[in-house]
Amino acid sequence: MIREWKAQLLRAWPAVLVLLLYLNPIAARAATDSLPSWNDGPAKAAIVDFVARVTAEGGPDFVPVRERIATFDNDGTLWCEQPLPVQLFFVLDRVKALAPEHPEWQSEEPFRSVLAGDIKAALASGEAGLVKLGMATHAGMTTDEFDKIVTDWLATARHPALKRPYTELVYQPMLELLAYLRENGFKTYIVSGGGIEFMRTFSEKVYGIPPEQVIGSSIKTKFEIRDGKPMILRLAEIDFIDDGPGKAVGIQKFIGRRPVAAFGNSDGDQQMLQWTAAGDGPRFALLVHHTDAEREYAYDRKSSMGKLDKALDEAEARGWTVVSMKDDWKTIYPPQK
Amino acid sequence: MIREWKAQLLRAWPAVLVLLLYLNPIAARAATDSLPSWNDGPAKAAIVDFVARVTAEGGPDFVPVRERIATFDNDGTLWCEQPLPVQLFFVLDRVKALAPEHPEWQSEEPFRSVLAGDIKAALASGEAGLVKLGMATHAGMTTDEFDKIVTDWLATARHPALKRPYTELVYQPMLELLAYLRENGFKTYIVSGGGIEFMRTFSEKVYGIPPEQVIGSSIKTKFEIRDGKPMILRLAEIDFIDDGPGKAVGIQKFIGRRPVAAFGNSDGDQQMLQWTAAGDGPRFALLVHHTDAEREYAYDRKSSMGKLDKALDEAEARGWTVVSMKDDWKTIYPPQK
């Protein structure tokens, strides 16, 4: 019986080869297929060249699959962060939704300004004010409850200018890049200053990134048994800020090994890119530069949110890849559903 | 050409089927092959039954692969924790190695007792003393340096009674269980009170668990650039204690979803098992009960380390699986190399 199968296998060898190639999930695919929303140019060429080198078995830059870790900032790198980061729109909407239970907010800043629709005044309260708003909207419930609150909000909220759900305002070229890296054996992570539990509600569905590969800022939590039911409560106390140097710290804490590729768009990503680029062997560091005022937003050195200044200088000095959204991307967002 | 291949494929169908089955990494395998070091009995039967149910596509208990998260305590669950947890032996050896640089330790407790070989007196200094010892041996270096210190120590240290490297004193039946779960699409995690960076030095080699699937206790760290080189420094400050209720908190923080199966051996694992078992759908909770004074150690309710008391009561009340090492395991450790 075995001998018979062997003979059949030999006869069917071309067909089996095709089948095996088709089944091999990490076979390198032609980049022209994998990155259709990228214009040909130095950025796309650098990506394709890097992937080809680290996946070339026996080559000098080969990286084993287990080491193929790629980390992505979220706000401004994977999805739109203007005119405000999405999570801030969530905060503003939640303050309005919760206001009936908090009559004291009518006279207490920064709540008063939020309720009066004066976002500029609310933001003028600085970091202390932002923390107050964050805790009032992110703490005081279980993790399961928070998950539901965010999921429900994302299902109905719309970008003020573009009138689309925020989860559709993700960058099509970056979705392709995530998929392309995964096809080539990379494990893709989010490493963002945004809230870890906030992002986990949509990361798998929108980016194909499971919750266990999302790293973000967090508040403390507490395990408790209430009426015989175990739950995890979200406390009004900051646990970890996953931004700037915190991104390198967060990567070591959660992943425990250094990425070989990192992708960001602001000075808050500078240390993640430094930490990644300084490892031994082939490394890749990329910055998305928001240069497209027509199709998206144009901002960099003077921006109050998503500022790209020191990291841009370092990218130029070290030869990190800088993507010009205007020149390098054929499209910005996926087609409207 | 395509039509020809199709015809060949049809002819070779039996052979291709065999090939596909062989290639399918998550095909359920017969448990009799996968758990050879487990005696037939209720514990083994419960494991095999659970895996069969959650992997039966279309069945009422089917769990999709992405949800198949299994968490394992380490000390006393995956490897030997007697007469002292391995990491404590590391601490004692490091204090001796570092003593020449610290003449003040000759008169300072608990260092004095450690250097005098009086471990009992050193442990009598309680938690404050342990923290002192921990910080003196785990902080004040970069993450890369610490990794090398632990790796070098594990390569030469030997268990005082069994005279084997600690990384060989892992439980053979649990190695088989880890592999069996992974064959069935599970992602296996360590969730331990032990140090996260300590365990990450050997988890992949010894258990097949990559560093990003290791959750443990940690100290704070700091990103710094020294002489142009980015590094992460280990600070003498506790960041997170991954024990007791902290295990449920750690799971939510690092994984962001609830395990469907959890494995422990002490009261420090009780909340992890509660959190796991209280989820919707099929759940599995297991305790390793150290009942084998001859081949390993026998300890439970009165033990000063690895105490199993309240969790054992809860296991009996809730029908969690309890493994008797004496009765359920054919062998304890892998054969000597």
CSV table of C-alpha atoms in Angstrom, one decimal, chain B:
chain,number,residue,atom,x,y,z
B,1,MET,CA,-1.4,21.8,-18.0
B,2,ILE,CA,-3.8,22.6,-15.2
B,3,ARG,CA,-6.2,19.9,-16.4
B,4,GLU,CA,-3.3,17.4,-16.4
B,5,TRP,CA,-2.4,18.3,-12.8
B,6,LYS,CA,-6.0,18.0,-11.8
B,7,ALA,CA,-6.2,14.5,-13.2
B,8,GLN,CA,-2.9,13.5,-11.5
B,9,LEU,CA,-4.2,14.9,-8.3
B,10,LEU,CA,-7.4,12.9,-8.5
B,11,ARG,CA,-5.3,9.7,-9.1
B,12,ALA,CA,-3.0,10.5,-6.2
B,13,TRP,CA,-5.8,11.5,-3.9
B,14,PRO,CA,-5.1,8.9,-1.2
B,15,ALA,CA,-1.4,9.9,-1.1
B,16,VAL,CA,-2.3,13.6,-1.0
B,17,LEU,CA,-4.7,13.0,1.9
B,18,VAL,CA,-2.0,11.2,3.9
B,19,LEU,CA,0.4,14.1,3.1
B,20,LEU,CA,-2.2,16.7,4.2
B,21,LEU,CA,-3.0,14.9,7.4
B,22,TYR,CA,0.7,14.7,8.1
B,23,LEU,CA,1.2,18.4,7.4
B,24,ASN,CA,-1.8,19.6,9.4
B,25,PRO,CA,-0.2,20.9,12.6
B,26,ILE,CA,-3.4,21.0,14.6
B,27,ALA,CA,-4.9,17.7,13.7
B,28,ALA,CA,-6.0,16.0,16.8
B,29,ARG,CA,-3.8,13.0,17.5
B,30,ALA,CA,-4.6,9.9,19.5
B,31,ALA,CA,-4.0,10.7,23.2
B,32,THR,CA,-2.4,7.3,23.8
B,33,ASP,CA,0.5,8.5,21.6
B,34,SER,CA,0.7,12.0,23.0
B,35,LEU,CA,0.7,11.4,26.8
B,36,PRO,CA,2.8,8.2,27.2
B,37,SER,CA,4.0,9.2,30.7
B,38,TRP,CA,0.5,9.5,32.1
B,39,ASN,CA,-1.2,6.4,33.6
B,40,ASP,CA,-4.7,5.7,32.5
B,41,GLY,CA,-7.0,7.2,35.1
B,42,PRO,CA,-9.5,10.0,35.7
B,43,ALA,CA,-6.9,12.8,35.2
B,44,LYS,CA,-5.7,11.7,31.8
B,45,ALA,CA,-9.2,10.8,30.8
B,46,ALA,CA,-10.4,14.3,31.7
B,47,ILE,CA,-7.6,16.0,29.7
B,48,VAL,CA,-8.2,13.9,26.6
B,49,ASP,CA,-12.0,14.4,26.8
B,50,PHE,CA,-11.6,18.2,27.2
B,51,VAL,CA,-9.3,18.4,24.2
B,52,ALA,CA,-11.5,16.2,22.1
B,53,ARG,CA,-14.6,18.4,22.9
B,54,VAL,CA,-13.0,21.8,22.2
B,55,THR,CA,-11.4,20.6,18.9
B,56,ALA,CA,-14.6,18.9,17.6
B,57,GLU,CA,-15.7,21.2,14.8
B,58,GLY,CA,-19.4,21.6,14.8
B,59,GLY,CA,-19.7,20.1,18.3
B,60,PRO,CA,-21.4,22.0,21.1
B,61,ASP,CA,-18.1,22.6,22.9
B,62,PHE,CA,-16.0,23.6,19.9
B,63,VAL,CA,-13.5,26.5,20.6
B,64,PRO,CA,-11.9,28.3,17.7
B,65,VAL,CA,-8.1,28.1,17.6
B,66,ARG,CA,-7.6,31.8,18.4
B,67,GLU,CA,-9.4,31.3,21.8
B,68,ARG,CA,-7.4,28.2,22.7
B,69,ILE,CA,-5.3,29.7,25.4
B,70,ALA,CA,-3.8,27.5,28.1
B,71,THR,CA,-1.9,28.9,31.1
B,72,PHE,CA,0.6,27.1,33.3
B,73,ASP,CA,2.1,27.9,36.6
B,74,ASN,CA,5.9,27.1,36.5
B,75,ASP,CA,7.3,26.3,40.0
B,76,GLY,CA,5.8,22.9,41.1
B,77,THR,CA,3.7,22.6,38.0
B,78,LEU,CA,6.2,22.4,35.2
B,79,TRP,CA,9.4,21.9,37.2
B,80,CYS,CA,10.6,20.9,40.7
B,81,GLU,CA,10.3,23.6,43.4
B,82,GLN,CA,11.7,21.7,46.3
B,83,PRO,CA,13.6,22.0,48.6
B,84,LEU,CA,13.6,25.6,47.4
B,85,PRO,CA,12.3,27.3,44.3
B,86,VAL,CA,15.0,27.3,41.6
B,87,GLN,CA,15.1,31.1,41.5
B,88,LEU,CA,16.0,31.2,45.2
B,89,PHE,CA,19.0,29.0,44.6
B,90,PHE,CA,20.0,31.5,41.9
B,91,VAL,CA,19.7,34.3,44.5
B,92,LEU,CA,21.8,32.5,47.0
B,93,ASP,CA,24.5,31.6,44.5
B,94,ARG,CA,24.6,35.2,43.2
B,95,VAL,CA,24.9,36.7,46.6
B,96,LYS,CA,28.0,34.5,47.1
B,97,ALA,CA,29.4,35.4,43.7
B,98,LEU,CA,28.8,39.1,44.3
B,99,ALA,CA,30.1,39.2,47.9
B,100,PRO,CA,33.7,40.3,47.1
B,101,GLU,CA,32.2,43.5,45.7
B,102,HIS,CA,30.1,44.0,48.9
B,103,PRO,CA,32.2,43.8,52.0
B,104,GLU,CA,29.2,45.4,53.9
B,105,TRP,CA,27.2,42.2,53.4
B,106,GLN,CA,29.4,40.4,56.0
B,107,SER,CA,27.5,42.2,58.7
B,108,GLU,CA,24.2,43.0,57.0
B,109,GLU,CA,21.2,40.7,57.2
B,110,PRO,CA,20.0,38.7,55.4
B,111,PHE,CA,23.3,38.7,53.3
B,112,ARG,CA,25.3,37.7,56.4
B,113,SER,CA,23.3,34.5,56.9
B,114,VAL,CA,23.4,33.6,53.2
B,115,LEU,CA,27.2,34.0,53.2
B,116,ALA,CA,27.4,31.9,56.4
B,117,GLY,CA,25.4,29.2,54.6
B,118,ASP,CA,22.5,29.5,57.0
B,119,ILE,CA,19.6,29.6,54.6
B,120,LYS,CA,17.0,29.1,57.3
B,121,ALA,CA,18.1,32.3,59.1
B,122,ALA,CA,18.2,34.2,55.8
B,123,LEU,CA,14.6,33.2,55.0
B,124,ALA,CA,13.6,34.1,58.6
B,125,SER,CA,14.1,37.8,57.5
B,126,GLY,CA,10.7,37.5,55.8
B,127,GLU,CA,9.5,39.3,52.8
B,128,ALA,CA,11.5,42.4,53.4
B,129,GLY,CA,14.7,40.3,53.5
B,130,LEU,CA,13.7,38.4,50.3
B,131,VAL,CA,13.1,41.7,48.5
B,132,LYS,CA,16.5,42.9,49.6
B,133,LEU,CA,18.1,39.7,48.3
B,134,GLY,CA,16.1,39.8,45.1
B,135,MET,CA,17.0,43.4,44.3
B,136,ALA,CA,20.7,42.9,45.0
B,137,THR,CA,20.8,40.0,42.5
B,138,HIS,CA,18.2,41.0,39.9
B,139,ALA,CA,18.6,44.8,39.5
B,140,GLY,CA,21.4,47.1,38.6
B,141,MET,CA,22.2,45.7,35.1
B,142,THR,CA,20.8,45.8,31.6
B,143,THR,CA,18.3,43.2,30.4
B,144,ASP,CA,20.9,41.7,28.1
B,145,GLU,CA,23.4,41.4,31.0
B,146,PHE,CA,20.8,39.7,33.2
B,147,ASP,CA,19.9,37.3,30.5
B,148,LYS,CA,23.5,36.2,30.2
B,149,ILE,CA,24.0,35.9,34.0
B,150,VAL,CA,21.0,33.6,34.3
B,151,THR,CA,21.9,31.6,31.2
B,152,ASP,CA,25.4,31.0,32.5
B,153,TRP,CA,24.2,30.0,36.0
B,154,LEU,CA,21.6,27.5,34.6
B,155,ALA,CA,24.3,25.9,32.5
B,156,THR,CA,26.4,25.0,35.5
B,157,ALA,CA,24.1,24.9,38.6
B,158,ARG,CA,22.9,21.5,39.9
B,159,HIS,CA,20.0,20.6,42.2
B,160,PRO,CA,21.5,19.9,45.7
B,161,ALA,CA,19.9,16.5,46.1
B,162,LEU,CA,19.3,15.2,42.6
B,163,LYS,CA,22.6,16.5,41.1
B,164,ARG,CA,21.1,17.4,37.8
B,165,PRO,CA,20.7,20.7,36.0
B,166,TYR,CA,17.5,22.4,37.1
B,167,THR,CA,16.3,22.6,33.4
B,168,GLU,CA,16.3,18.8,33.4
B,169,LEU,CA,14.1,18.6,36.5
B,170,VAL,CA,11.0,19.4,34.5
B,171,TYR,CA,8.1,17.1,34.6
B,172,GLN,CA,8.0,14.8,31.7
B,173,PRO,CA,4.2,14.3,31.8
B,174,MET,CA,3.8,18.1,31.7
B,175,LEU,CA,6.2,18.4,28.7
B,176,GLU,CA,3.9,15.9,26.9
B,177,LEU,CA,0.8,17.8,28.0
B,178,LEU,CA,2.2,21.1,26.6
B,179,ALA,CA,3.1,19.5,23.3
B,180,TYR,CA,-0.3,17.7,23.2
B,181,LEU,CA,-2.2,21.0,23.7
B,182,ARG,CA,-0.1,22.8,21.1
B,183,GLU,CA,-0.7,19.9,18.6
B,184,ASN,CA,-4.3,20.6,19.1
B,185,GLY,CA,-4.1,24.3,18.4
B,186,PHE,CA,-3.5,25.7,21.9
B,187,LYS,CA,-1.2,28.6,22.6
B,188,THR,CA,0.6,27.6,25.8
B,189,TYR,CA,1.6,30.3,28.3
B,190,ILE,CA,3.5,30.4,31.6
B,191,VAL,CA,1.9,32.4,34.3
B,192,SER,CA,4.1,32.2,37.3
B,193,GLY,CA,5.1,34.1,40.5
B,194,GLY,CA,8.7,33.6,39.3
B,195,GLY,CA,10.6,36.4,37.6
B,196,ILE,CA,9.5,37.0,34.0
B,197,GLU,CA,13.0,37.6,32.7
B,198,PHE,CA,14.5,34.7,34.7
B,199,MET,CA,12.0,32.3,33.0
B,200,ARG,CA,12.4,33.7,29.6
B,201,THR,CA,16.0,32.6,29.4
B,202,PHE,CA,15.0,29.0,29.2
B,203,SER,CA,11.3,28.7,28.5
B,204,GLU,CA,11.6,28.3,24.7
B,205,LYS,CA,14.4,25.7,24.9
B,206,VAL,CA,13.0,23.7,27.8
B,207,TYR,CA,9.2,24.0,27.3
B,208,GLY,CA,8.8,25.2,23.7
B,209,ILE,CA,7.2,28.4,25.1
B,210,PRO,CA,8.6,31.6,23.5
B,211,PRO,CA,9.4,34.6,25.7
B,212,GLU,CA,6.3,36.5,24.5
B,213,GLN,CA,4.2,33.8,26.1
B,214,VAL,CA,5.8,34.0,29.5
B,215,ILE,CA,4.1,36.1,32.2
B,216,GLY,CA,5.7,36.6,35.6
B,217,SER,CA,6.7,38.9,38.4
B,218,SER,CA,8.8,41.9,37.4
B,219,ILE,CA,10.9,44.8,38.5
B,220,LYS,CA,10.7,48.2,36.9
B,221,THR,CA,13.0,49.0,34.0
B,222,LYS,CA,14.2,52.1,32.3
B,223,PHE,CA,15.2,52.9,28.7
B,224,GLU,CA,18.5,54.8,28.4
B,225,ILE,CA,21.0,55.7,25.8
B,226,ARG,CA,24.6,55.3,27.0
B,227,ASP,CA,27.5,56.1,24.7
B,228,GLY,CA,25.0,56.1,21.8
B,229,LYS,CA,23.8,52.6,22.6
B,230,PRO,CA,20.1,52.1,23.6
B,231,MET,CA,19.7,49.8,26.6
B,232,ILE,CA,17.1,48.8,29.2
B,233,LEU,CA,18.2,49.0,32.8
B,234,ARG,CA,16.7,46.8,35.6
B,235,LEU,CA,15.7,49.0,38.6
B,236,ALA,CA,15.5,48.0,42.2
B,237,GLU,CA,11.8,48.5,42.4
B,238,ILE,CA,9.0,46.0,42.2
B,239,ASP,CA,6.7,46.5,39.2
B,240,PHE,CA,4.3,43.6,39.4
B,241,ILE,CA,3.7,40.5,41.5
B,242,ASP,CA,2.2,37.7,39.4
B,243,ASP,CA,0.8,35.5,42.2
B,244,GLY,CA,-2.6,34.8,43.6
B,245,PRO,CA,-5.1,37.4,42.4
B,246,GLY,CA,-2.1,38.9,40.4
B,247,LYS,CA,-2.2,35.9,38.1
B,248,ALA,CA,-5.8,36.8,36.9
B,249,VAL,CA,-4.7,40.4,36.6
B,250,GLY,CA,-1.5,39.4,34.7
B,251,ILE,CA,-3.5,37.2,32.3
B,252,GLN,CA,-5.8,40.1,31.4
B,253,LYS,CA,-2.9,42.5,31.1
B,254,PHE,CA,-0.7,40.4,28.9
B,255,ILE,CA,-3.1,38.2,27.0
B,256,GLY,CA,-6.3,40.3,27.1
B,257,ARG,CA,-8.5,37.2,26.9
B,258,ARG,CA,-9.5,34.5,29.3
B,259,PRO,CA,-7.8,31.1,29.1
B,260,VAL,CA,-10.0,28.1,28.5
B,261,ALA,CA,-7.6,25.9,30.4
B,262,ALA,CA,-5.3,26.6,33.4
B,263,PHE,CA,-2.8,24.4,35.3
B,264,GLY,CA,-1.3,25.0,38.7
B,265,ASN,CA,-0.2,23.3,41.9
B,266,SER,CA,-0.7,25.7,44.8
B,267,ASP,CA,-3.0,28.3,46.5
B,268,GLY,CA,-1.1,30.9,44.5
B,269,ASP,CA,-2.8,29.5,41.4
B,270,GLN,CA,-6.3,29.5,42.9
B,271,GLN,CA,-7.5,32.8,41.3
B,272,MET,CA,-6.0,31.9,37.9
B,273,LEU,CA,-8.1,28.7,38.0
B,274,GLN,CA,-11.2,30.6,39.2
B,275,TRP,CA,-10.9,33.2,36.5
B,276,THR,CA,-10.4,30.5,33.9
B,277,ALA,CA,-13.2,28.2,35.1
B,278,ALA,CA,-15.7,31.0,35.4
B,279,GLY,CA,-15.7,31.8,31.6
B,280,ASP,CA,-18.5,30.8,29.3
B,281,GLY,CA,-18.3,27.5,27.4
B,282,PRO,CA,-16.0,24.5,28.1
B,283,ARG,CA,-13.3,25.2,30.7
B,284,PHE,CA,-10.6,23.1,32.2
B,285,ALA,CA,-8.8,23.6,35.5
B,286,LEU,CA,-6.1,21.2,36.9
B,287,LEU,CA,-4.0,21.0,40.0
B,288,VAL,CA,-0.8,19.0,40.3
B,289,HIS,CA,-0.8,17.4,43.8
B,290,HIS,CA,2.6,16.5,45.0
B,291,THR,CA,1.9,13.1,46.5
B,292,ASP,CA,5.1,11.3,45.7
B,293,ALA,CA,7.7,11.4,48.5
B,294,GLU,CA,9.7,8.7,46.9
B,295,ARG,CA,10.1,9.9,43.3
B,296,GLU,CA,9.7,13.6,44.0
B,297,TYR,CA,8.4,15.4,47.2
B,298,ALA,CA,5.1,15.1,49.0
B,299,TYR,CA,3.6,18.4,50.3
B,300,ASP,CA,0.3,20.2,50.4
B,301,ARG,CA,-1.7,21.9,53.2
B,302,LYS,CA,1.1,22.6,55.6
B,303,SER,CA,3.9,23.4,53.2
B,304,SER,CA,5.8,26.7,53.6
B,305,MET,CA,6.5,26.7,49.9
B,306,GLY,CA,4.0,25.6,47.2
B,307,LYS,CA,1.2,25.3,49.8
B,308,LEU,CA,-1.9,23.6,48.4
B,309,ASP,CA,-4.8,24.0,50.8
B,310,LYS,CA,-7.7,26.3,49.9
B,311,ALA,CA,-7.3,25.6,46.2
B,312,LEU,CA,-7.5,21.8,46.9
B,313,ASP,CA,-10.8,22.4,48.7
B,314,GLU,CA,-12.1,24.4,45.9
B,315,ALA,CA,-11.0,21.8,43.3
B,316,GLU,CA,-12.9,19.1,45.3
B,317,ALA,CA,-16.0,21.4,45.5
B,318,ARG,CA,-16.0,22.4,41.8
B,319,GLY,CA,-14.8,19.1,40.3
B,320,TRP,CA,-11.5,20.5,39.0
B,321,THR,CA,-9.0,17.8,37.9
B,322,VAL,CA,-6.5,16.9,40.6
B,323,VAL,CA,-3.4,15.0,39.5
B,324,SER,CA,-1.8,12.7,42.0
B,325,MET,CA,1.9,12.6,40.9
B,326,LYS,CA,2.2,9.2,42.6
B,327,ASP,CA,-0.7,7.6,40.8
B,328,ASP,CA,-1.1,9.5,37.6
B,329,TRP,CA,2.5,9.8,36.4
B,330,LYS,CA,4.5,6.9,35.1
B,331,THR,CA,7.7,9.0,35.2
B,332,ILE,CA,8.6,12.3,36.8
B,333,TYR,CA,11.6,13.6,34.9
B,334,PRO,CA,12.9,13.1,31.4
B,335,PRO,CA,15.7,10.5,31.1
B,336,GLN,CA,19.1,11.7,32.1
B,337,LYS,CA,21.0,13.1,29.1
